[in-house]
């Protein structure tokens, strides 16, 4: 279930990146051919970049794409390396829980206050902040899945060329 949610977040993150491409391409065409600017393009591109980053971070963890320093793990006895991996996973989980809590709280407060962006776009901040919170929750869940994998004796994925 966690891996399916992670995959959905990854697809949504990729679509966010595609939307940035379309948005910035539209801005370039509008400026150069029509002599106008899409006043919302930079704001929306920033929100989409945050969505891309956080919604895809769980998939990066699942696939082993996050940078890990394995030089120490390779020199330690396997049992000690495993304990260190579990400890690092728990620390990462605690950090992700804190991040998720903070982003959920921020989105909740923005919704309660009716906060909007201080730009011409005036988007209600609850929407982009809620997307960031969802991405952080996905990352937190993937940290939990990594911990469970370690407890079941599985090795964590490592991406190519990251060593």
PDB file of C-alpha atoms in Angstrom:
ATOM      1  CA  UNK A   1       0.000   0.000   0.000  1.00  0.00           C
ATOM      2  CA  UNK A   2       2.784   2.434   0.918  1.00  0.00           C
ATOM      3  CA  UNK A   3       4.659   1.595  -2.277  1.00  0.00           C
ATOM      4  CA  UNK A   4       1.530   2.218  -4.371  1.00  0.00           C
ATOM      5  CA  UNK A   5       1.023   5.606  -2.727  1.00  0.00           C
ATOM      6  CA  UNK A   6       4.706   6.319  -3.326  1.00  0.00           C
ATOM      7  CA  UNK A   7       4.321   5.466  -7.011  1.00  0.00           C
ATOM      8  CA  UNK A   8       1.257   7.719  -7.248  1.00  0.00           C
ATOM      9  CA  UNK A   9       3.243  10.542  -5.640  1.00  0.00           C
ATOM     10  CA  UNK A  10       6.063   9.968  -8.111  1.00  0.00           C
ATOM     11  CA  UNK A  11       3.701  10.151 -11.082  1.00  0.00           C
ATOM     12  CA  UNK A  12       2.124  13.318  -9.699  1.00  0.00           C
ATOM     13  CA  UNK A  13       5.588  14.799  -9.141  1.00  0.00           C
ATOM     14  CA  UNK A  14       6.543  14.006 -12.733  1.00  0.00           C
ATOM     15  CA  UNK A  15       3.326  15.617 -13.975  1.00  0.00           C
ATOM     16  CA  UNK A  16       4.190  18.694 -11.898  1.00  0.00           C
ATOM     17  CA  UNK A  17       7.529  18.886 -13.690  1.00  0.00           C
ATOM     18  CA  UNK A  18       5.768  18.560 -17.043  1.00  0.00           C
ATOM     19  CA  UNK A  19       3.396  21.376 -16.036  1.00  0.00           C
ATOM     20  CA  UNK A  20       6.406  23.569 -15.236  1.00  0.00           C
ATOM     21  CA  UNK A  21       7.779  22.910 -18.726  1.00  0.00           C
ATOM     22  CA  UNK A  22       4.442  23.815 -20.333  1.00  0.00           C
ATOM     23  CA  UNK A  23       3.993  26.872 -18.114  1.00  0.00           C
ATOM     24  CA  UNK A  24       7.459  28.304 -18.728  1.00  0.00           C
ATOM     25  CA  UNK A  25       7.195  27.458 -22.436  1.00  0.00           C
ATOM     26  CA  UNK A  26       3.889  29.332 -22.529  1.00  0.00           C
ATOM     27  CA  UNK A  27       5.494  32.287 -20.745  1.00  0.00           C
ATOM     28  CA  UNK A  28       8.317  32.396 -23.302  1.00  0.00           C
ATOM     29  CA  UNK A  29       5.879  32.254 -26.222  1.00  0.00           C
ATOM     30  CA  UNK A  30       3.575  34.856 -24.658  1.00  0.00           C
ATOM     31  CA  UNK A  31       6.437  37.292 -24.028  1.00  0.00           C
ATOM     32  CA  UNK A  32       8.210  36.892 -27.348  1.00  0.00           C
ATOM     33  CA  UNK A  33       5.282  36.519 -29.730  1.00  0.00           C
ATOM     34  CA  UNK A  34       2.398  38.276 -28.018  1.00  0.00           C
ATOM     35  CA  UNK A  35       4.245  40.881 -25.966  1.00  0.00           C
ATOM     36  CA  UNK A  36       2.446  39.912 -22.766  1.00  0.00           C
ATOM     37  CA  UNK A  37       3.450  38.086 -19.619  1.00  0.00           C
ATOM     38  CA  UNK A  38       1.565  35.415 -17.760  1.00  0.00           C
ATOM     39  CA  UNK A  39       1.556  37.145 -14.381  1.00  0.00           C
ATOM     40  CA  UNK A  40       1.031  33.893 -12.515  1.00  0.00           C
ATOM     41  CA  UNK A  41       3.714  31.787 -14.214  1.00  0.00           C
ATOM     42  CA  UNK A  42       6.586  32.231 -11.740  1.00  0.00           C
ATOM     43  CA  UNK A  43       4.390  31.783  -8.677  1.00  0.00           C
ATOM     44  CA  UNK A  44       2.752  28.682 -10.072  1.00  0.00           C
ATOM     45  CA  UNK A  45       6.107  27.286 -11.255  1.00  0.00           C
ATOM     46  CA  UNK A  46       7.448  27.640  -7.716  1.00  0.00           C
ATOM     47  CA  UNK A  47       4.474  25.796  -6.244  1.00  0.00           C
ATOM     48  CA  UNK A  48       4.814  23.077  -8.873  1.00  0.00           C
ATOM     49  CA  UNK A  49       8.545  22.726  -8.143  1.00  0.00           C
ATOM     50  CA  UNK A  50       7.817  22.207  -4.453  1.00  0.00           C
ATOM     51  CA  UNK A  51       5.188  19.629  -5.392  1.00  0.00           C
ATOM     52  CA  UNK A  52       7.616  17.873  -7.730  1.00  0.00           C
ATOM     53  CA  UNK A  53      10.338  17.790  -5.081  1.00  0.00           C
ATOM     54  CA  UNK A  54       8.292  16.505  -2.157  1.00  0.00           C
ATOM     55  CA  UNK A  55       5.889  14.234  -4.041  1.00  0.00           C
ATOM     56  CA  UNK A  56       8.839  12.476  -5.707  1.00  0.00           C
ATOM     57  CA  UNK A  57      11.086  12.228  -2.650  1.00  0.00           C
ATOM     58  CA  UNK A  58       9.418   9.047  -1.355  1.00  0.00           C
ATOM     59  CA  UNK A  59      10.009   7.307  -4.692  1.00  0.00           C
ATOM     60  CA  UNK A  60      13.631   8.442  -4.622  1.00  0.00           C
ATOM     61  CA  UNK A  61      13.991   6.838  -1.199  1.00  0.00           C
ATOM     62  CA  UNK A  62      12.273   3.646  -2.318  1.00  0.00           C
ATOM     63  CA  UNK A  63      14.544   3.393  -5.361  1.00  0.00           C
ATOM     64  CA  UNK A  64      17.722   4.176  -3.453  1.00  0.00           C
ATOM     65  CA  UNK A  65      18.299   7.488  -5.231  1.00  0.00           C
ATOM     66  CA  UNK A  66      18.904   9.543  -2.102  1.00  0.00           C
ATOM     67  CA  UNK A  67      22.578  10.046  -1.384  1.00  0.00           C
ATOM     68  CA  UNK A  68      23.865   7.555   1.169  1.00  0.00           C
ATOM     69  CA  UNK A  69      27.409   7.299   2.411  1.00  0.00           C
ATOM     70  CA  UNK A  70      28.067   3.577   2.444  1.00  0.00           C
ATOM     71  CA  UNK A  71      31.852   3.668   2.914  1.00  0.00           C
ATOM     72  CA  UNK A  72      31.474   3.177   6.669  1.00  0.00           C
ATOM     73  CA  UNK A  73      28.835   0.466   6.300  1.00  0.00           C
ATOM     74  CA  UNK A  74      31.084  -1.514   3.965  1.00  0.00           C
ATOM     75  CA  UNK A  75      33.923  -1.598   6.513  1.00  0.00           C
ATOM     76  CA  UNK A  76      31.787  -2.678   9.474  1.00  0.00           C
ATOM     77  CA  UNK A  77      30.732  -6.223  10.310  1.00  0.00           C
ATOM     78  CA  UNK A  78      27.272  -6.935   8.806  1.00  0.00           C
ATOM     79  CA  UNK A  79      25.509  -7.025  12.190  1.00  0.00           C
ATOM     80  CA  UNK A  80      26.915  -3.640  13.218  1.00  0.00           C
ATOM     81  CA  UNK A  81      26.167  -2.173   9.788  1.00  0.00           C
ATOM     82  CA  UNK A  82      22.577  -3.376  10.108  1.00  0.00           C
ATOM     83  CA  UNK A  83      22.174  -1.720  13.517  1.00  0.00           C
ATOM     84  CA  UNK A  84      23.572   1.508  12.061  1.00  0.00           C
ATOM     85  CA  UNK A  85      21.145   1.270   9.109  1.00  0.00           C
ATOM     86  CA  UNK A  86      18.193   0.790  11.482  1.00  0.00           C
ATOM     87  CA  UNK A  87      19.339   3.719  13.630  1.00  0.00           C
ATOM     88  CA  UNK A  88      19.726   5.978  10.574  1.00  0.00           C
ATOM     89  CA  UNK A  89      16.292   4.907   9.370  1.00  0.00           C
ATOM     90  CA  UNK A  90      14.717   5.774  12.722  1.00  0.00           C
ATOM     91  CA  UNK A  91      16.427   9.184  12.782  1.00  0.00           C
ATOM     92  CA  UNK A  92      15.189   9.831   9.242  1.00  0.00           C
ATOM     93  CA  UNK A  93      11.705   8.761  10.261  1.00  0.00           C
ATOM     94  CA  UNK A  94      11.714  11.167  13.227  1.00  0.00           C
ATOM     95  CA  UNK A  95      12.829  14.020  10.973  1.00  0.00           C
ATOM     96  CA  UNK A  96      10.142  13.181   8.405  1.00  0.00           C
ATOM     97  CA  UNK A  97       7.431  13.015  11.085  1.00  0.00           C
ATOM     98  CA  UNK A  98       8.500  16.466  12.282  1.00  0.00           C
ATOM     99  CA  UNK A  99       8.492  17.831   8.729  1.00  0.00           C
ATOM    100  CA  UNK A 100       5.069  16.317   8.027  1.00  0.00           C
ATOM    101  CA  UNK A 101       3.631  17.713  11.240  1.00  0.00           C
ATOM    102  CA  UNK A 102       4.979  21.192  10.506  1.00  0.00           C
ATOM    103  CA  UNK A 103       3.683  21.232   6.927  1.00  0.00           C
ATOM    104  CA  UNK A 104       0.269  19.871   7.912  1.00  0.00           C
ATOM    105  CA  UNK A 105       0.036  22.508  10.642  1.00  0.00           C
ATOM    106  CA  UNK A 106       1.085  25.256   8.232  1.00  0.00           C
ATOM    107  CA  UNK A 107      -1.527  24.205   5.651  1.00  0.00           C
ATOM    108  CA  UNK A 108      -4.197  23.893   8.343  1.00  0.00           C
ATOM    109  CA  UNK A 109      -3.461  27.376   9.696  1.00  0.00           C
ATOM    110  CA  UNK A 110      -3.484  28.860   6.191  1.00  0.00           C
ATOM    111  CA  UNK A 111      -6.862  27.274   5.586  1.00  0.00           C
ATOM    112  CA  UNK A 112      -8.265  28.512   8.896  1.00  0.00           C
ATOM    113  CA  UNK A 113      -6.985  32.041   8.317  1.00  0.00           C
ATOM    114  CA  UNK A 114      -7.824  32.171   4.622  1.00  0.00           C
ATOM    115  CA  UNK A 115      -4.221  33.117   3.829  1.00  0.00           C
ATOM    116  CA  UNK A 116      -3.382  33.932   0.228  1.00  0.00           C
ATOM    117  CA  UNK A 117      -0.094  34.541  -1.550  1.00  0.00           C
ATOM    118  CA  UNK A 118       1.188  38.100  -1.339  1.00  0.00           C
ATOM    119  CA  UNK A 119       1.521  38.289  -5.123  1.00  0.00           C
ATOM    120  CA  UNK A 120      -0.740  39.245  -8.005  1.00  0.00           C
ATOM    121  CA  UNK A 121      -1.783  35.601  -8.305  1.00  0.00           C
ATOM    122  CA  UNK A 122      -3.370  35.585  -4.787  1.00  0.00           C
ATOM    123  CA  UNK A 123      -3.680  31.793  -4.644  1.00  0.00           C
ATOM    124  CA  UNK A 124      -5.087  30.474  -1.355  1.00  0.00           C
ATOM    125  CA  UNK A 125      -1.991  29.065   0.342  1.00  0.00           C
ATOM    126  CA  UNK A 126      -3.772  26.025   1.714  1.00  0.00           C
ATOM    127  CA  UNK A 127      -3.598  24.336  -1.712  1.00  0.00           C
ATOM    128  CA  UNK A 128       0.151  24.399  -2.403  1.00  0.00           C
ATOM    129  CA  UNK A 129       0.905  23.857   1.281  1.00  0.00           C
ATOM    130  CA  UNK A 130      -1.406  20.835   1.421  1.00  0.00           C
ATOM    131  CA  UNK A 131       0.408  19.324  -1.558  1.00  0.00           C
ATOM    132  CA  UNK A 132       3.729  19.811   0.239  1.00  0.00           C
ATOM    133  CA  UNK A 133       2.258  18.197   3.358  1.00  0.00           C
ATOM    134  CA  UNK A 134       1.055  15.213   1.326  1.00  0.00           C
ATOM    135  CA  UNK A 135       4.542  14.802  -0.138  1.00  0.00           C
ATOM    136  CA  UNK A 136       6.087  14.917   3.333  1.00  0.00           C
ATOM    137  CA  UNK A 137       3.595  12.327   4.598  1.00  0.00           C
ATOM    138  CA  UNK A 138       4.485  10.067   1.653  1.00  0.00           C
ATOM    139  CA  UNK A 139       8.167  10.430   2.529  1.00  0.00           C
ATOM    140  CA  UNK A 140       7.381   9.613   6.162  1.00  0.00           C
ATOM    141  CA  UNK A 141       5.446   6.517   5.132  1.00  0.00           C
ATOM    142  CA  UNK A 142       8.313   5.430   2.897  1.00  0.00           C
ATOM    143  CA  UNK A 143      10.716   5.843   5.843  1.00  0.00           C
ATOM    144  CA  UNK A 144       8.425   3.542   7.796  1.00  0.00           C
ATOM    145  CA  UNK A 145       8.435   1.067   4.892  1.00  0.00           C
ATOM    146  CA  UNK A 146      12.246   1.196   4.806  1.00  0.00           C
ATOM    147  CA  UNK A 147      12.333   0.427   8.519  1.00  0.00           C
ATOM    148  CA  UNK A 148       9.964  -2.511   8.023  1.00  0.00           C
ATOM    149  CA  UNK A 149      12.115  -3.782   5.149  1.00  0.00           C
ATOM    150  CA  UNK A 150      15.162  -3.687   7.396  1.00  0.00           C
ATOM    151  CA  UNK A 151      13.285  -5.495  10.165  1.00  0.00           C
ATOM    152  CA  UNK A 152      12.284  -8.221   7.686  1.00  0.00           C
ATOM    153  CA  UNK A 153      15.913  -8.711   6.682  1.00  0.00           C
ATOM    154  CA  UNK A 154      15.706  -7.052   3.276  1.00  0.00           C
ATOM    155  CA  UNK A 155      18.529  -4.914   1.949  1.00  0.00           C
ATOM    156  CA  UNK A 156      17.747  -1.310   1.083  1.00  0.00           C
ATOM    157  CA  UNK A 157      17.787  -0.367  -2.584  1.00  0.00           C
ATOM    158  CA  UNK A 158      20.808   1.492  -3.884  1.00  0.00           C
ATOM    159  CA  UNK A 159      20.650   3.580  -7.016  1.00  0.00           C
ATOM    160  CA  UNK A 160      23.245   3.232  -9.765  1.00  0.00           C
ATOM    161  CA  UNK A 161      26.310   5.419  -9.478  1.00  0.00           C
ATOM    162  CA  UNK A 162      25.599   6.744  -6.006  1.00  0.00           C
ATOM    163  CA  UNK A 163      28.408   4.985  -4.219  1.00  0.00           C
TER     164      UNK A 163
END
